Every structure is written in structure tokens, then in C-alpha cells.
Coordinates of C-alpha atoms (C1' of nucleotides) in Angstrom, one line a residue:
Chain A
X1 CA 7.9 -5.3 16.6
X2 CA 4.5 -6.4 15.2
X3 CA 4.8 -7.3 11.6
X4 CA 2.4 -6.1 9.0
X5 CA 1.1 -9.5 8.1
X6 CA -0.2 -10.0 11.6
X7 CA -2.1 -6.7 11.5
X8 CA -3.5 -7.7 8.0
X9 CA -4.7 -11.0 9.4
X10 CA -6.2 -9.4 12.5
X11 CA -8.0 -6.9 10.3
X12 CA -9.4 -9.6 8.1
X13 CA -10.6 -11.5 11.1
X14 CA -12.2 -8.4 12.6
X15 CA -14.0 -7.8 9.3
X16 CA -15.1 -11.4 8.5
X17 CA -15.8 -12.8 11.9
X18 CA -14.2 -16.2 11.7
X19 CA -10.7 -17.5 11.0
X20 CA -11.9 -19.5 8.0
X21 CA -13.7 -16.6 6.3
X22 CA -10.7 -14.4 6.9
X23 CA -8.2 -17.0 5.7
X24 CA -10.1 -17.4 2.5
X25 CA -10.0 -13.7 1.8
X26 CA -6.3 -13.6 2.4
X27 CA -5.7 -16.8 0.4
X28 CA -3.9 -18.5 3.3
X29 CA -4.9 -21.6 5.2
X30 CA -6.9 -21.4 8.4
X31 CA -4.3 -23.0 10.7
X32 CA -1.8 -20.4 9.5
X33 CA -4.2 -17.7 10.8
X34 CA -4.8 -19.5 14.0
X35 CA -1.1 -19.4 14.7
X36 CA -0.7 -15.9 13.6
X37 CA -3.4 -14.6 15.9
X38 CA -1.8 -16.5 18.8
X39 CA 1.5 -15.0 18.0
X40 CA 0.0 -11.5 17.9
X41 CA -1.6 -12.1 21.2
X42 CA 1.7 -13.2 22.7
X43 CA 3.7 -10.3 21.2
X44 CA 1.3 -7.8 22.8
X45 CA 1.1 -9.8 25.9
X46 CA -2.6 -9.2 26.5
X47 CA -5.4 -11.6 25.6
X48 CA -7.2 -10.3 22.5
X49 CA -9.7 -13.1 21.9
X50 CA -12.5 -15.0 23.5
X51 CA -13.8 -18.5 22.7
X52 CA -17.5 -18.2 22.3
X53 CA -18.5 -21.8 21.5
X54 CA -16.5 -22.9 18.6
X55 CA -15.9 -19.3 17.4
X56 CA -13.0 -17.1 18.1
X57 CA -14.1 -13.6 18.7
X58 CA -12.3 -10.3 19.5
X59 CA -12.5 -9.1 23.1
X60 CA -12.3 -5.5 24.2
X61 CA -8.5 -5.4 23.6
X62 CA -8.7 -7.3 20.4
X63 CA -11.2 -4.7 19.0
X64 CA -8.8 -1.9 19.9
X65 CA -6.0 -3.7 18.3
X66 CA -8.1 -4.2 15.2
X67 CA -8.9 -0.5 15.0
X68 CA -5.2 0.3 15.1
X69 CA -4.5 -2.4 12.5
X70 CA -7.0 -0.9 10.1
X71 CA -5.5 2.5 10.5
X72 CA -2.0 1.2 10.1
X73 CA -2.8 -0.8 7.0
X74 CA -4.6 2.2 5.6
X75 CA -1.6 4.5 6.0
X76 CA 0.6 1.8 4.6
X77 CA -1.6 1.7 1.5
X78 CA -1.7 5.4 1.3
X79 CA 2.0 5.6 1.5
X80 CA 2.5 3.3 -1.4
X81 CA -0.1 4.8 -3.6
X82 CA 0.9 8.4 -2.7
X83 CA 4.5 7.8 -3.7
X84 CA 3.6 5.9 -6.9
X85 CA 1.1 8.6 -7.9
X86 CA 3.7 11.3 -7.2
X87 CA 6.3 9.6 -9.2
X88 CA 4.0 9.0 -12.1
X89 CA 2.8 12.6 -12.0
X90 CA 6.4 13.5 -12.8
X91 CA 6.2 11.6 -16.1
X92 CA 2.6 11.7 -17.0
X93 CA -0.5 13.9 -16.9
X94 CA -3.6 11.8 -16.1
X95 CA -6.5 13.9 -17.3
X96 CA -9.9 12.9 -16.1
X97 CA -13.1 14.2 -17.7
X98 CA -16.8 14.0 -17.1
X99 CA -17.4 14.1 -20.8
X100 CA -15.7 12.7 -23.9
X101 CA -15.8 16.0 -25.8
X102 CA -12.8 17.7 -24.1
X103 CA -10.8 14.4 -24.4
X104 CA -11.1 14.7 -28.2
X105 CA -9.3 18.0 -28.4
X106 CA -7.2 18.6 -25.2
X107 CA -4.9 15.7 -25.1
X108 CA -3.1 16.5 -28.3
X109 CA -2.8 20.2 -27.2
X110 CA -1.3 19.0 -23.9
X111 CA 1.1 16.7 -25.8
X112 CA 2.4 19.5 -27.9
X113 CA 2.9 21.7 -24.9
X114 CA 4.5 19.0 -22.7
X115 CA 6.2 16.7 -25.2
X116 CA 8.2 14.8 -22.5
X117 CA 5.1 13.8 -20.6
X118 CA 2.7 11.0 -21.3
X119 CA -0.9 12.1 -21.5
X120 CA -3.5 9.6 -20.3
X121 CA -7.2 10.2 -20.1
X122 CA -10.1 8.8 -18.1
X123 CA -13.9 9.3 -18.2
X124 CA -15.4 9.5 -14.7
X125 CA -18.2 11.2 -12.8
X126 CA -17.5 14.6 -11.4
X127 CA -17.5 13.2 -7.8
X128 CA -14.9 10.6 -8.7
X129 CA -12.8 13.2 -10.5
X130 CA -12.8 15.5 -7.5
X131 CA -11.8 12.9 -5.0
X132 CA -9.3 11.6 -7.5
X133 CA -7.8 15.0 -8.0
X134 CA -7.3 15.6 -4.3
X135 CA -5.8 12.2 -3.9
X136 CA -3.3 12.9 -6.6
X137 CA -4.8 10.2 -8.9
X138 CA -5.4 12.9 -11.5
X139 CA -3.2 15.8 -12.3
X140 CA -6.1 17.6 -14.1
X141 CA -9.8 17.1 -14.4
X142 CA -12.5 18.5 -16.7
X143 CA -15.8 19.4 -14.9
X144 CA -19.0 21.0 -16.0
X145 CA -19.4 22.8 -12.7
X146 CA -16.8 25.2 -11.3
X147 CA -15.7 23.6 -8.1
X148 CA -15.9 25.5 -4.8
X149 CA -13.0 23.8 -3.2
X150 CA -10.3 26.3 -2.2
X151 CA -7.6 23.8 -3.0
X152 CA -8.6 23.5 -6.6
X153 CA -8.0 26.0 -9.4
X154 CA -10.4 26.0 -12.3
X155 CA -10.1 27.6 -15.8
X156 CA -12.7 27.7 -18.5
X157 CA -11.5 25.4 -21.3
X158 CA -14.4 25.3 -23.8
X159 CA -18.0 24.5 -24.2
X160 CA -20.1 22.0 -26.0
X161 CA -23.5 22.1 -27.6
X162 CA -25.7 19.0 -28.0
X163 CA -27.2 18.3 -31.5
X164 CA -29.8 15.9 -32.6
X165 CA -29.0 13.8 -35.6
X166 CA -32.1 13.0 -37.7
X167 CA -32.5 11.1 -41.0
X168 CA -33.5 13.5 -43.7
X169 CA -36.9 11.8 -43.9
X170 CA -37.7 12.7 -40.4
X171 CA -40.6 15.2 -40.0
X172 CA -38.5 17.5 -37.9
X173 CA -35.4 17.3 -40.1
X174 CA -35.8 20.7 -41.6
X175 CA -36.0 22.6 -38.3
X176 CA -33.2 25.1 -37.3
X177 CA -33.5 24.1 -33.7
X178 CA -35.3 21.5 -31.7
X179 CA -36.2 21.0 -28.1
X180 CA -35.9 18.0 -25.8
X181 CA -39.6 17.9 -25.3
X182 CA -40.2 17.6 -29.0
X183 CA -38.1 14.5 -29.1
X184 CA -39.2 13.0 -25.8
X185 CA -40.5 9.5 -26.4
X186 CA -38.3 8.9 -29.5
X187 CA -35.7 6.1 -29.2
X188 CA -32.1 7.1 -29.8
X189 CA -29.0 5.4 -30.9
X190 CA -26.2 6.6 -28.6
X191 CA -22.6 6.0 -27.7
X192 CA -22.3 4.3 -24.3
X193 CA -19.4 6.4 -23.0
X194 CA -20.8 9.9 -23.0
X195 CA -20.1 11.0 -19.5
X196 CA -22.6 13.4 -17.9
X197 CA -24.6 13.7 -21.2
X198 CA -26.1 10.3 -20.4
X199 CA -27.7 11.9 -17.3
X200 CA -28.8 14.9 -19.3
X201 CA -30.7 13.1 -22.1
X202 CA -32.3 10.7 -19.7
X203 CA -33.5 13.5 -17.5
X204 CA -34.7 15.7 -20.3
X205 CA -36.4 13.0 -22.3
X206 CA -37.7 10.6 -19.7
X207 CA -40.0 8.8 -22.2
X208 CA -37.2 8.0 -24.6
X209 CA -35.1 4.9 -24.7
X210 CA -31.5 4.9 -25.6
X211 CA -29.8 2.1 -27.4
X212 CA -26.2 2.0 -26.4
X213 CA -23.3 1.1 -28.6
X214 CA -19.8 1.0 -27.2
X215 CA -17.8 0.9 -30.4
X216 CA -17.8 4.3 -32.2
X217 CA -17.4 2.9 -35.8
X218 CA -20.0 0.3 -35.2
X219 CA -22.3 3.1 -33.9
X220 CA -21.5 5.1 -37.0
X221 CA -22.6 2.3 -39.2
X222 CA -25.7 1.6 -37.2
X223 CA -26.7 5.3 -37.4
X224 CA -26.3 5.5 -41.2
X225 CA -28.3 2.4 -41.7
X226 CA -31.0 3.3 -39.3
X227 CA -33.8 5.7 -39.1
X228 CA -33.5 6.3 -35.4
X229 CA -32.4 9.7 -34.1
X230 CA -28.9 10.0 -32.8
X231 CA -26.7 12.6 -31.0
X232 CA -23.8 14.7 -32.0
X233 CA -22.2 17.9 -30.5
X234 CA -20.5 20.8 -32.0
X235 CA -17.2 19.2 -31.1
X236 CA -17.9 15.9 -32.8
X237 CA -19.3 17.7 -35.9
X238 CA -16.2 19.8 -36.1
X239 CA -13.8 16.9 -35.7
X240 CA -15.6 14.2 -37.6
X241 CA -17.8 16.1 -40.0
X242 CA -21.4 15.7 -40.7
X243 CA -23.0 12.6 -42.3
X244 CA -24.4 13.4 -45.7
X245 CA -27.7 11.5 -45.1
X246 CA -28.5 13.1 -41.7
X247 CA -29.6 16.5 -40.5
X248 CA -27.9 17.8 -37.4
X249 CA -30.1 20.2 -35.4
X250 CA -29.0 21.9 -32.2
X251 CA -31.1 21.4 -29.1
X252 CA -32.4 24.7 -28.0
X253 CA -32.7 23.9 -24.3
X254 CA -30.1 25.4 -22.0
X255 CA -29.4 21.9 -20.6
X256 CA -27.9 21.2 -24.1
X257 CA -25.1 23.7 -23.7
X258 CA -22.3 23.2 -21.2
X259 CA -19.1 24.9 -20.2
X260 CA -16.1 22.9 -19.3
X261 CA -13.7 23.8 -16.5
X262 CA -10.2 22.5 -16.5
X263 CA -9.0 22.0 -12.9
X264 CA -5.8 21.2 -11.1
X265 CA -4.7 21.2 -7.5
X266 CA -3.9 24.7 -6.2
X267 CA -0.2 23.8 -5.6
X268 CA 0.2 22.7 -9.2
X269 CA -1.2 25.8 -10.8
X270 CA 2.2 27.3 -11.5
X271 CA 3.4 24.0 -13.0
X272 CA 0.6 24.2 -15.6
X273 CA 0.7 27.9 -16.0
X274 CA 1.7 27.6 -19.7
X275 CA -1.3 25.3 -20.2
X276 CA -3.8 27.6 -18.7
X277 CA -2.4 30.5 -20.7
X278 CA -2.9 28.4 -23.9
X279 CA -6.5 27.7 -22.9
X280 CA -7.0 31.4 -22.3
X281 CA -5.6 32.3 -25.8
X282 CA -7.7 29.5 -27.3
X283 CA -10.9 30.9 -25.7
X284 CA -10.2 34.4 -27.0
X285 CA -9.5 33.4 -30.6
X286 CA -12.6 31.1 -30.7
Chain B
X1 CA 2.5 -5.7 1.7
X2 CA 5.3 -3.7 3.3
X3 CA 6.5 -5.4 6.4
X4 CA 7.2 -3.4 9.6
X5 CA 10.9 -4.3 9.7
X6 CA 11.4 -2.5 6.4
X7 CA 9.7 0.6 7.7
X8 CA 11.7 0.4 10.9
X9 CA 15.0 0.2 8.9
X10 CA 13.9 3.1 6.6
X11 CA 13.1 5.2 9.7
X12 CA 16.4 4.4 11.2
X13 CA 18.2 5.3 8.0
X14 CA 16.3 8.6 7.7
X15 CA 17.2 9.5 11.3
X16 CA 20.9 8.5 11.2
X17 CA 21.9 9.3 7.7
X18 CA 23.9 6.3 6.7
X19 CA 23.3 2.6 6.5
X20 CA 26.1 1.8 8.9
X21 CA 24.9 4.2 11.6
X22 CA 21.3 2.9 11.3
X23 CA 22.4 -0.7 11.3
X24 CA 24.3 -0.2 14.5
X25 CA 21.3 1.3 16.2
X26 CA 19.1 -1.6 15.1
X27 CA 21.7 -4.1 16.0
X28 CA 21.8 -5.7 12.5
X29 CA 24.6 -5.8 10.0
X30 CA 24.9 -3.2 7.3
X31 CA 24.6 -5.5 4.3
X32 CA 21.3 -6.6 5.8
X33 CA 20.1 -3.0 5.7
X34 CA 21.4 -2.5 2.2
X35 CA 19.3 -5.5 1.1
X36 CA 16.2 -4.4 3.0
X37 CA 16.3 -0.9 1.5
X38 CA 16.5 -2.3 -2.0
X39 CA 13.6 -4.6 -1.2
X40 CA 11.5 -1.7 0.0
X41 CA 12.4 0.2 -3.1
X42 CA 11.4 -2.8 -5.3
X43 CA 8.1 -3.3 -3.4
X44 CA 7.0 0.3 -3.8
X45 CA 8.3 0.3 -7.4
X46 CA 9.7 3.8 -7.2
X47 CA 13.3 4.8 -6.6
X48 CA 13.7 6.0 -3.0
X49 CA 17.4 6.6 -2.8
X50 CA 20.2 8.5 -4.5
X51 CA 23.9 7.7 -4.5
X52 CA 25.7 10.9 -3.5
X53 CA 29.4 9.9 -3.6
X54 CA 29.7 6.8 -1.5
X55 CA 26.6 7.8 0.6
X56 CA 23.1 6.5 0.2
X57 CA 20.6 9.4 0.7
X58 CA 16.9 9.6 0.6
X59 CA 15.4 11.3 -2.5
X60 CA 12.1 13.1 -2.6
X61 CA 10.1 9.8 -2.6
X62 CA 12.3 8.3 0.1
X63 CA 11.6 11.2 2.4
X64 CA 7.9 10.8 2.0
X65 CA 8.2 7.1 2.6
X66 CA 10.2 7.8 5.8
X67 CA 7.6 10.2 7.1
X68 CA 4.9 7.5 6.6
X69 CA 7.2 5.0 8.2
X70 CA 7.7 7.2 11.3
X71 CA 3.9 7.6 11.6
X72 CA 3.2 3.9 11.2
X73 CA 5.8 2.9 13.7
X74 CA 4.4 5.4 16.1
X75 CA 0.9 4.1 15.8
X76 CA 2.1 0.6 16.2
X77 CA 3.9 1.5 19.4
X78 CA 0.9 3.4 20.6
X79 CA -1.3 0.4 19.8
X80 CA 0.8 -1.9 22.0
X81 CA 1.3 0.5 24.9
X82 CA -2.4 1.5 24.8
X83 CA -3.6 -2.0 25.0
X84 CA -1.2 -3.0 27.7
X85 CA -2.0 0.0 29.8
X86 CA -5.7 -0.6 29.5
X87 CA -5.3 -4.2 30.5
X88 CA -3.1 -3.3 33.4
X89 CA -5.5 -0.7 34.5
X90 CA -8.1 -3.4 35.0
X91 CA -5.9 -5.1 37.5
X92 CA -3.9 -2.3 39.1
X93 CA -4.2 1.3 40.1
X94 CA -0.9 3.1 39.3
X95 CA -1.0 6.2 41.6
X96 CA 1.5 8.9 40.7
X97 CA 2.3 11.7 43.1
X98 CA 4.3 14.9 43.1
X99 CA 5.2 14.4 46.8
X100 CA 5.9 11.4 49.0
X101 CA 3.5 12.5 51.7
X102 CA 0.2 11.3 50.1
X103 CA 1.9 8.0 49.1
X104 CA 2.5 7.2 52.8
X105 CA -1.3 7.2 53.6
X106 CA -3.4 6.8 50.5
X107 CA -2.2 3.4 49.1
X108 CA -3.3 1.4 52.1
X109 CA -6.7 3.2 52.0
X110 CA -7.0 2.4 48.3
X111 CA -6.1 -1.2 49.0
X112 CA -8.8 -1.6 51.6
X113 CA -11.3 -0.1 49.2
X114 CA -10.2 -2.1 46.2
X115 CA -8.8 -5.3 47.6
X116 CA -8.7 -7.1 44.2
X117 CA -6.5 -4.4 42.6
X118 CA -2.8 -4.0 42.9
X119 CA -1.8 -0.5 44.1
X120 CA 1.5 0.8 42.7
X121 CA 2.9 4.3 43.2
X122 CA 5.4 6.5 41.5
X123 CA 6.9 9.9 42.4
X124 CA 7.1 12.3 39.4
X125 CA 6.8 15.9 38.5
X126 CA 3.4 17.4 38.0
X127 CA 4.1 17.7 34.3
X128 CA 5.0 14.1 33.9
X129 CA 2.0 13.1 35.9
X130 CA -0.4 15.0 33.8
X131 CA 0.8 13.6 30.5
X132 CA 1.0 10.2 32.1
X133 CA -2.6 10.4 33.2
X134 CA -3.9 11.4 29.8
X135 CA -1.8 8.6 28.2
X136 CA -3.4 6.1 30.6
X137 CA 0.0 5.4 32.3
X138 CA -1.5 6.5 35.6
X139 CA -5.0 5.8 36.8
X140 CA -4.7 8.5 39.5
X141 CA -2.3 11.3 40.2
X142 CA -1.7 13.5 43.2
X143 CA -1.0 17.2 42.4
X144 CA -0.5 20.3 44.4
X145 CA -2.3 22.5 41.9
X146 CA -5.8 21.9 40.7
X147 CA -5.6 21.0 37.0
X148 CA -7.5 23.1 34.5
X149 CA -7.8 20.3 31.9
X150 CA -11.5 19.6 31.3
X151 CA -10.8 15.9 30.8
X152 CA -9.4 15.6 34.4
X153 CA -11.4 15.5 37.6
X154 CA -9.8 16.6 40.8
X155 CA -10.8 16.1 44.4
X156 CA -9.0 17.5 47.5
X157 CA -7.3 14.7 49.3
X158 CA -5.4 16.3 52.2
X159 CA -2.8 18.8 53.0
X160 CA 0.8 18.8 54.3
X161 CA 2.7 21.3 56.5
X162 CA 6.5 21.5 56.4
X163 CA 8.3 21.4 59.7
X164 CA 11.9 22.1 60.6
X165 CA 13.7 19.6 62.7
X166 CA 16.3 21.2 65.1
X167 CA 18.6 19.7 67.7
X168 CA 17.5 20.9 71.1
X169 CA 20.7 22.8 71.5
X170 CA 19.9 25.0 68.4
X171 CA 19.3 28.7 69.3
X172 CA 15.9 28.6 67.5
X173 CA 14.8 25.2 69.0
X174 CA 12.4 26.8 71.5
X175 CA 10.4 28.8 68.9
X176 CA 6.7 28.0 68.2
X177 CA 7.1 28.8 64.5
X178 CA 10.0 29.6 62.2
X179 CA 10.4 31.2 58.8
X180 CA 12.4 30.1 55.8
X181 CA 14.3 33.3 55.9
X182 CA 15.4 32.6 59.5
X183 CA 16.9 29.3 58.3
X184 CA 18.3 30.5 55.0
X185 CA 22.0 29.8 54.8
X186 CA 21.9 26.8 57.2
X187 CA 22.7 23.4 55.8
X188 CA 20.0 20.7 56.0
X189 CA 20.0 17.0 56.0
X190 CA 17.2 15.9 53.6
X191 CA 15.7 12.8 52.0
X192 CA 16.4 12.7 48.3
X193 CA 13.0 11.7 47.1
X194 CA 10.7 14.5 48.3
X195 CA 9.0 15.5 45.1
X196 CA 8.1 19.2 44.8
X197 CA 9.4 20.0 48.3
X198 CA 12.9 19.9 46.8
X199 CA 11.9 22.9 44.7
X200 CA 10.3 24.7 47.6
X201 CA 13.2 24.6 50.0
X202 CA 15.8 25.4 47.4
X203 CA 13.7 28.4 46.3
X204 CA 12.9 29.6 49.8
X205 CA 16.3 29.1 51.2
X206 CA 18.7 29.9 48.3
X207 CA 21.7 30.2 50.5
X208 CA 21.3 26.8 52.2
X209 CA 22.8 23.6 51.0
X210 CA 21.0 20.3 51.2
X211 CA 22.7 17.0 51.9
X212 CA 20.7 14.3 50.3
X213 CA 20.3 10.8 51.7
X214 CA 18.4 8.2 49.7
X215 CA 17.8 5.6 52.4
X216 CA 15.2 6.7 55.1
X217 CA 16.7 4.7 57.9
X218 CA 20.2 5.9 57.1
X219 CA 18.9 9.4 57.0
X220 CA 17.2 8.9 60.4
X221 CA 20.5 7.7 61.9
X222 CA 22.4 10.6 60.4
X223 CA 19.9 13.1 61.7
X224 CA 20.0 11.8 65.3
X225 CA 23.8 11.8 65.3
X226 CA 24.1 15.2 63.7
X227 CA 23.5 18.8 64.7
X228 CA 22.3 19.8 61.3
X229 CA 18.7 20.9 60.8
X230 CA 16.4 18.5 59.1
X231 CA 12.9 18.5 57.7
X232 CA 9.6 16.8 58.6
X233 CA 6.0 17.4 57.9
X234 CA 2.8 16.9 59.8
X235 CA 2.3 13.6 57.9
X236 CA 5.7 12.1 58.7
X237 CA 5.4 13.3 62.3
X238 CA 2.0 11.6 62.6
X239 CA 3.1 8.4 61.0
X240 CA 6.6 8.0 62.4
X241 CA 6.5 10.1 65.6
X242 CA 8.9 12.7 66.8
X243 CA 12.5 12.1 67.7
X244 CA 13.1 12.7 71.4
X245 CA 16.3 14.7 70.9
X246 CA 14.9 17.1 68.3
X247 CA 12.4 20.0 68.3
X248 CA 10.0 20.1 65.3
X249 CA 8.9 23.6 64.5
X250 CA 6.4 24.4 61.8
X251 CA 7.5 26.8 59.0
X252 CA 5.3 29.8 59.1
X253 CA 5.5 30.7 55.4
X254 CA 2.5 29.9 53.1
X255 CA 4.9 28.0 50.8
X256 CA 5.3 25.5 53.6
X257 CA 1.6 24.5 53.4
X258 CA 0.2 22.7 50.5
X259 CA -3.1 21.1 49.5
X260 CA -3.2 17.8 47.5
X261 CA -5.6 17.1 44.7
X262 CA -6.3 13.5 43.7
X263 CA -7.1 13.4 40.0
X264 CA -8.4 10.8 37.6
X265 CA -9.5 11.0 33.9
X266 CA -13.0 12.3 33.6
X267 CA -14.3 9.0 32.1
X268 CA -13.1 7.1 35.1
X269 CA -14.6 9.3 37.8
X270 CA -17.6 6.9 38.2
X271 CA -15.3 4.0 38.5
X272 CA -13.6 5.6 41.4
X273 CA -16.7 7.2 42.9
X274 CA -16.4 5.2 46.2
X275 CA -12.8 6.4 46.5
X276 CA -13.6 10.0 46.1
X277 CA -16.5 9.7 48.6
X278 CA -14.0 8.1 51.1
X279 CA -11.7 11.1 50.6
X280 CA -14.6 13.4 51.2
X281 CA -15.5 11.7 54.5
X282 CA -11.9 11.7 55.5
X283 CA -11.6 15.4 54.9
X284 CA -14.7 16.2 56.9
X285 CA -13.7 14.1 60.0
X286 CA -10.1 15.5 60.0
Chain C
dA1 C1' 44.2 3.6 3.2
dT2 C1' 39.7 4.5 4.9
dC3 C1' 34.8 4.8 4.7
dA4 C1' 30.3 3.5 2.8
dC5 C1' 28.0 0.5 0.3
dT6 C1' 27.2 -3.8 -2.7
dT7 C1' 27.7 -8.6 -3.9
dA8 C1' 28.0 -13.6 -2.8
dC9 C1' 27.1 -17.4 -0.1
dG10 C1' 25.6 -20.3 3.8
dG11 C1' 22.6 -21.0 7.9
dG12 C1' 18.6 -20.8 10.9
dT13 C1' 14.3 -18.9 12.1
dG14 C1' 9.7 -19.0 11.2
dA15 C1' 5.6 -18.6 8.1
dC16 C1' 3.1 -21.6 5.4
dG17 C1' 0.6 -25.9 3.9
dT18 C1' -1.1 -30.6 4.7
dA19 C1' -3.2 -33.9 7.7
dA20 C1' -5.6 -35.1 11.6
dA21 C1' -7.7 -34.3 16.1
dA22 C1' -10.6 -31.7 19.3
dA23 C1' -14.6 -29.0 20.4
dT24 C1' -18.9 -27.0 19.7
dC25 C1' -23.2 -26.6 17.2
Chain D
dG1 C1' -22.6 -35.0 11.2
dA2 C1' -21.1 -30.3 10.0
dT3 C1' -18.5 -26.4 11.2
dT4 C1' -14.7 -24.1 13.4
dT5 C1' -10.5 -24.1 15.7
dT6 C1' -6.3 -26.5 17.5
dT7 C1' -2.4 -29.5 17.2
dA8 C1' 1.5 -31.8 14.8
dC9 C1' 4.8 -32.1 11.4
dG10 C1' 7.4 -31.2 7.2
dT11 C1' 9.0 -27.7 3.8
dC12 C1' 10.5 -23.7 1.9
dA13 C1' 11.1 -18.8 1.9
dC14 C1' 13.6 -15.2 3.5
dC15 C1' 16.1 -12.6 6.8
dC16 C1' 20.3 -12.4 8.8
dG17 C1' 25.4 -12.8 9.3
dT18 C1' 30.1 -13.4 7.4
dA19 C1' 33.4 -12.4 4.0
dA20 C1' 35.0 -10.5 -0.1
dG21 C1' 34.5 -6.8 -3.6
dT22 C1' 33.6 -2.0 -5.6
dG23 C1' 33.8 2.9 -5.6
dA24 C1' 34.6 7.4 -3.6
dT25 C1' 37.2 10.4 -0.5

DNA sequence: ATCACTTACGGGTGACGTAAAAATC
DNA sequence: GATTTTTACGTCACCCGTAAGTGAT
């Protein structure tokens, strides 16, 4: 029987080259590793190491052992995280989104539908969300592109339209609509956690600079005391109202409008059937 | 970090149902297992068991953990046996054969070609030999059918012809050839380790009985003092000569003649190139 | 009463750390 | 002399076994 700590130490040695480096990573002393590696060698009964000068290196067999060690450690990690995630998914819905907008409205709806479950949310990139969903990290994710993956089921769950917030004194403040190119070059005040919108505005207005503020209320104060343009969306305007001293003008570009897809793993679609039906009704009444 | 002994005990529990049964298999006491399972549960942080009456059973999470445990233990075993087999294969050639004939001639030839290597032999079924070869248990195997597997290279390495040994007083002792059907129903003295020949004679002479003798010299004595028919082959006759008081008559059936294929894994064909060239020369001069 | 598991306690293996030596650069 | 590994020794964690206890059949 080869214990896991031996494989862990072998793996660390393979990755860091020397006993000292590996032992520092594992927070054990170097003699301890020296002993452990000898023990591993004796257990297998085949030499795994070579002494090259004052360095201990893996030989052909050691490298094979290290590959197995890596794989075994990986499956051990996977086992633990898989079980924990599964257990948690019985108690909570972790909802990941690529934009903050859906996270302002959907969690409370989820809560009312599933009162026994805890609803948590995270803001991540679409790529992170997709891998996280398949790895059972997320129970649901909100994307702006409908995923092609056959193991994922997607339902439309709303849309969002980007607005430009301008002080009333701004020359364009009276317009009914505005384009990114008209505003390109102006400096904006912006919340720092806006998900994919960050990418959108930087791409559409490459000559603009964006002053980020993490705290929403601080941002709000800054905006009202500043003459810099800001952002809003139909969702934020609906939920938080319009500032009296600002004009909010929709961007006319198609890049300023997005649809959101609420996705879950195929095998959980039935579990969330009521939820997707609620989204359906909500879309029809909107 | 989940140590291997915990996974081993979980696996045993999953396979045997109760702590007591599992602990007996592992040769540890039952309280020790009880503690270990609780420790595993605490480490993962998710309940893995249910108390059904006075029995401890795996719940949904426990069953998942047990699956992982099984896989991890398997790869750990594979790691050790793979490394040991690889190391051994550097020092020895383990030659498996489905018949004893080739093992009477080939090992000494191998020895003279590879004087630094230890040559060991085993008699097994073709099926066992094929899996053993792919799992690096054998470096070479001798089969009577050319294998189809693309990862295996086969070279002809000789043939063998079955003879019938008869006392000179036997009515058929003067014949030049003999068929299985002529002998069907007679009882034979036979060596017990004859590989696939066992199958051949039992199939071809279903009404005969075969008295097995494990020790070759004992068999030889029995044969010379008995009037029962016996077996020989061209190989045994060449190597050990003919008994003066017996006639050795070839069986005429095609089932009495076989070709032998010497096989190695594809990736080792170059390593044994000299050997296969020797077999080639030997076949041509024969 | 029997069976399966849990709790309690003591013992011994062995994994770790510290200190110092050996070997290579 | 600096770096890396090995050796030596003491300590403590923890895994196991024994024995008694609890609960279900």
C-alpha cells in the first residue's frame, strides 16, 4: 500500500526538481522528504532516483511513478470536490453570470420559487462559467451567447440595453439616442464589476478611458458630483430609478443590446423545470 | 489529503456491505474501521453513511466516494505492477507459451543470444498470454494462432507434429501413420502440462481417457512398464530420443500439426530484432 | 441473546522536526 | 563557502487492538 502523502511528495519533487524546493512547497522539512522518497522506492522495490552530482533526479521509473502520482492526486481532489459540490447543490443554487444585470433580478425570483435553497451568485467570464457548470461548480449560469454544448440546456431569460448617463449640461444630453462612436474619446465613470460590458465599451470606444469604482454608492456619489459621462442599463434604471440631474440616453449600436441565456446541465433541466417555466411566463408578459 | 488506507477501507466496505465483513478481509479490527470511516467522512466534510437499523450503509455520496476509491486503488496497483514489470523486463525475458514444445528449445537459444538476460518461461492459455503480453507481464509469447492485434508482432518460430507412442505388441504398431479416430476410445498415458495439446487430444478422441502424470521421469517409467498408448512429438523425439520398446507413429490428422508464432509487443520488435533474425535463419536451414 | 456498530483507553509504529555531517558545485 | 542531500536522534501524532457499551433484530 502506497500512502497518499508519498505520492504527494513525489509529485512535488517531480514538479520542483529538488527536495528542498518541493519540501518548501509542502511545508515540511527536507530530511522528511528525503526519507519519504526512500520509503517510496523501497515499497515499490525498484530504484526511482539517480544522483546527478548533489541533485536527486527521477529516473525512467521515477518519472512513470510521478505520472501516476499526478493522476491519482488529481482523482483524489476530484473525488472530494465532486462530492462536496454535489452535496452543496442539494442545499444551494450557485448562479454564475457574465453580467451583473441578471444578478439584480433573478436571485430573488429563484428564492421565492425555491425557498428551501440558498441562492448564491458569482460574476465570471463565459469561459469560466461554462467549465464551472460542467464541473458542477455552478448549478446555473447566465451567458450572452447560447452555448452549443449538447450537455447544456439554455433558456432566454431577459435582455439588457446599455444607456449613457450624461450631465444635463452635456452637448449631447438632449439626444434620443447616441452611438458609441459619438462618445469615443470621452472618459467615463464606471463600476468595476460589470462583467462582459467592460469588454464591450473598451472595444467600442477604444479612445475612451474608464475610471473604475468598486463601491456602488461611492460611484453614485461620484457620478452626481462629476461632469463625466457614466453608464446605466434599462435594468439598473428600472431598479434604481434615474438621477434627476442626468440624462440617460440609449446607445443605438447593436453591441449595446444583449440577450441573456439561463443555462443548466442537461440532466438537471427537469429539476429546474418550474424555474424555466417562470422565465417563459416572465418573457411573455414583458 | 485523504490517505490511501482510508480509501482501501471504504472500498472494502462498499464491496462487503458491513464493517465486520470488510475488517475481516483487511485483517484489521472492526472498531478500527469504524473510526476510519468516520475520519474519512470528516475529512470530506459530507455525510457518506446512513444507519439502516444496526447496519452502516453507503449513501449517495458514499457510493460516489467508493467508486473513486476503487479507481484510485486500481491505478495505484497498476502503477506498482507497471514499474516492477518494466524494471524486470530490463533484466529478464519472460517467455510465455501455450505449449511445452517451444519451451524445450527456444530458451537456450535466447540465452545464447542475450547472455546478460535471465530467461524465464511459463505455460499458459493463449488468452492469458495475450493479455499478459499487453500488460507487460510477458516480453514474448508463443502462440499457435497468428494474433490479429495491431500492437503485436508475430514471427513463425517452428512447428510440432504429434506422434502416438505404442508398445510394439500393439496391433497398429507397424503402421506408418495413424489417425485420431483409429485411436479414439483407447486410454492414454499423458504428461499433465502439455498446453493446448490437452484440448486437441480430448476433442479429437472424445471416447478416450487420459491418465495424467506430472513428473516427466515418472511418466517415462510408467510408459515403458505399461502397455497403454502414449504421446510424443517430433520435438520430444528429437530431443529425448525414441524408446526402444515403443513404436512412434505420426498422427495423420491436420489437427496433429501446428505452427508456432513467437510474438512481442510492436514497440519492442526492434529490441528483439536479432532474435527474430535468428528464428528466420533457423526456419530456412531446417 | 445475537449481531453490528460505537465508545474508551492504552500501546507502538512511524512521520516529522532539529541538528549535524557528507557530498558536490 | 554555498547548496543539496544524508544521517542521527528525539518527539509526538495517529493508527491499531482490546474491552466494554449501545441499539436493533
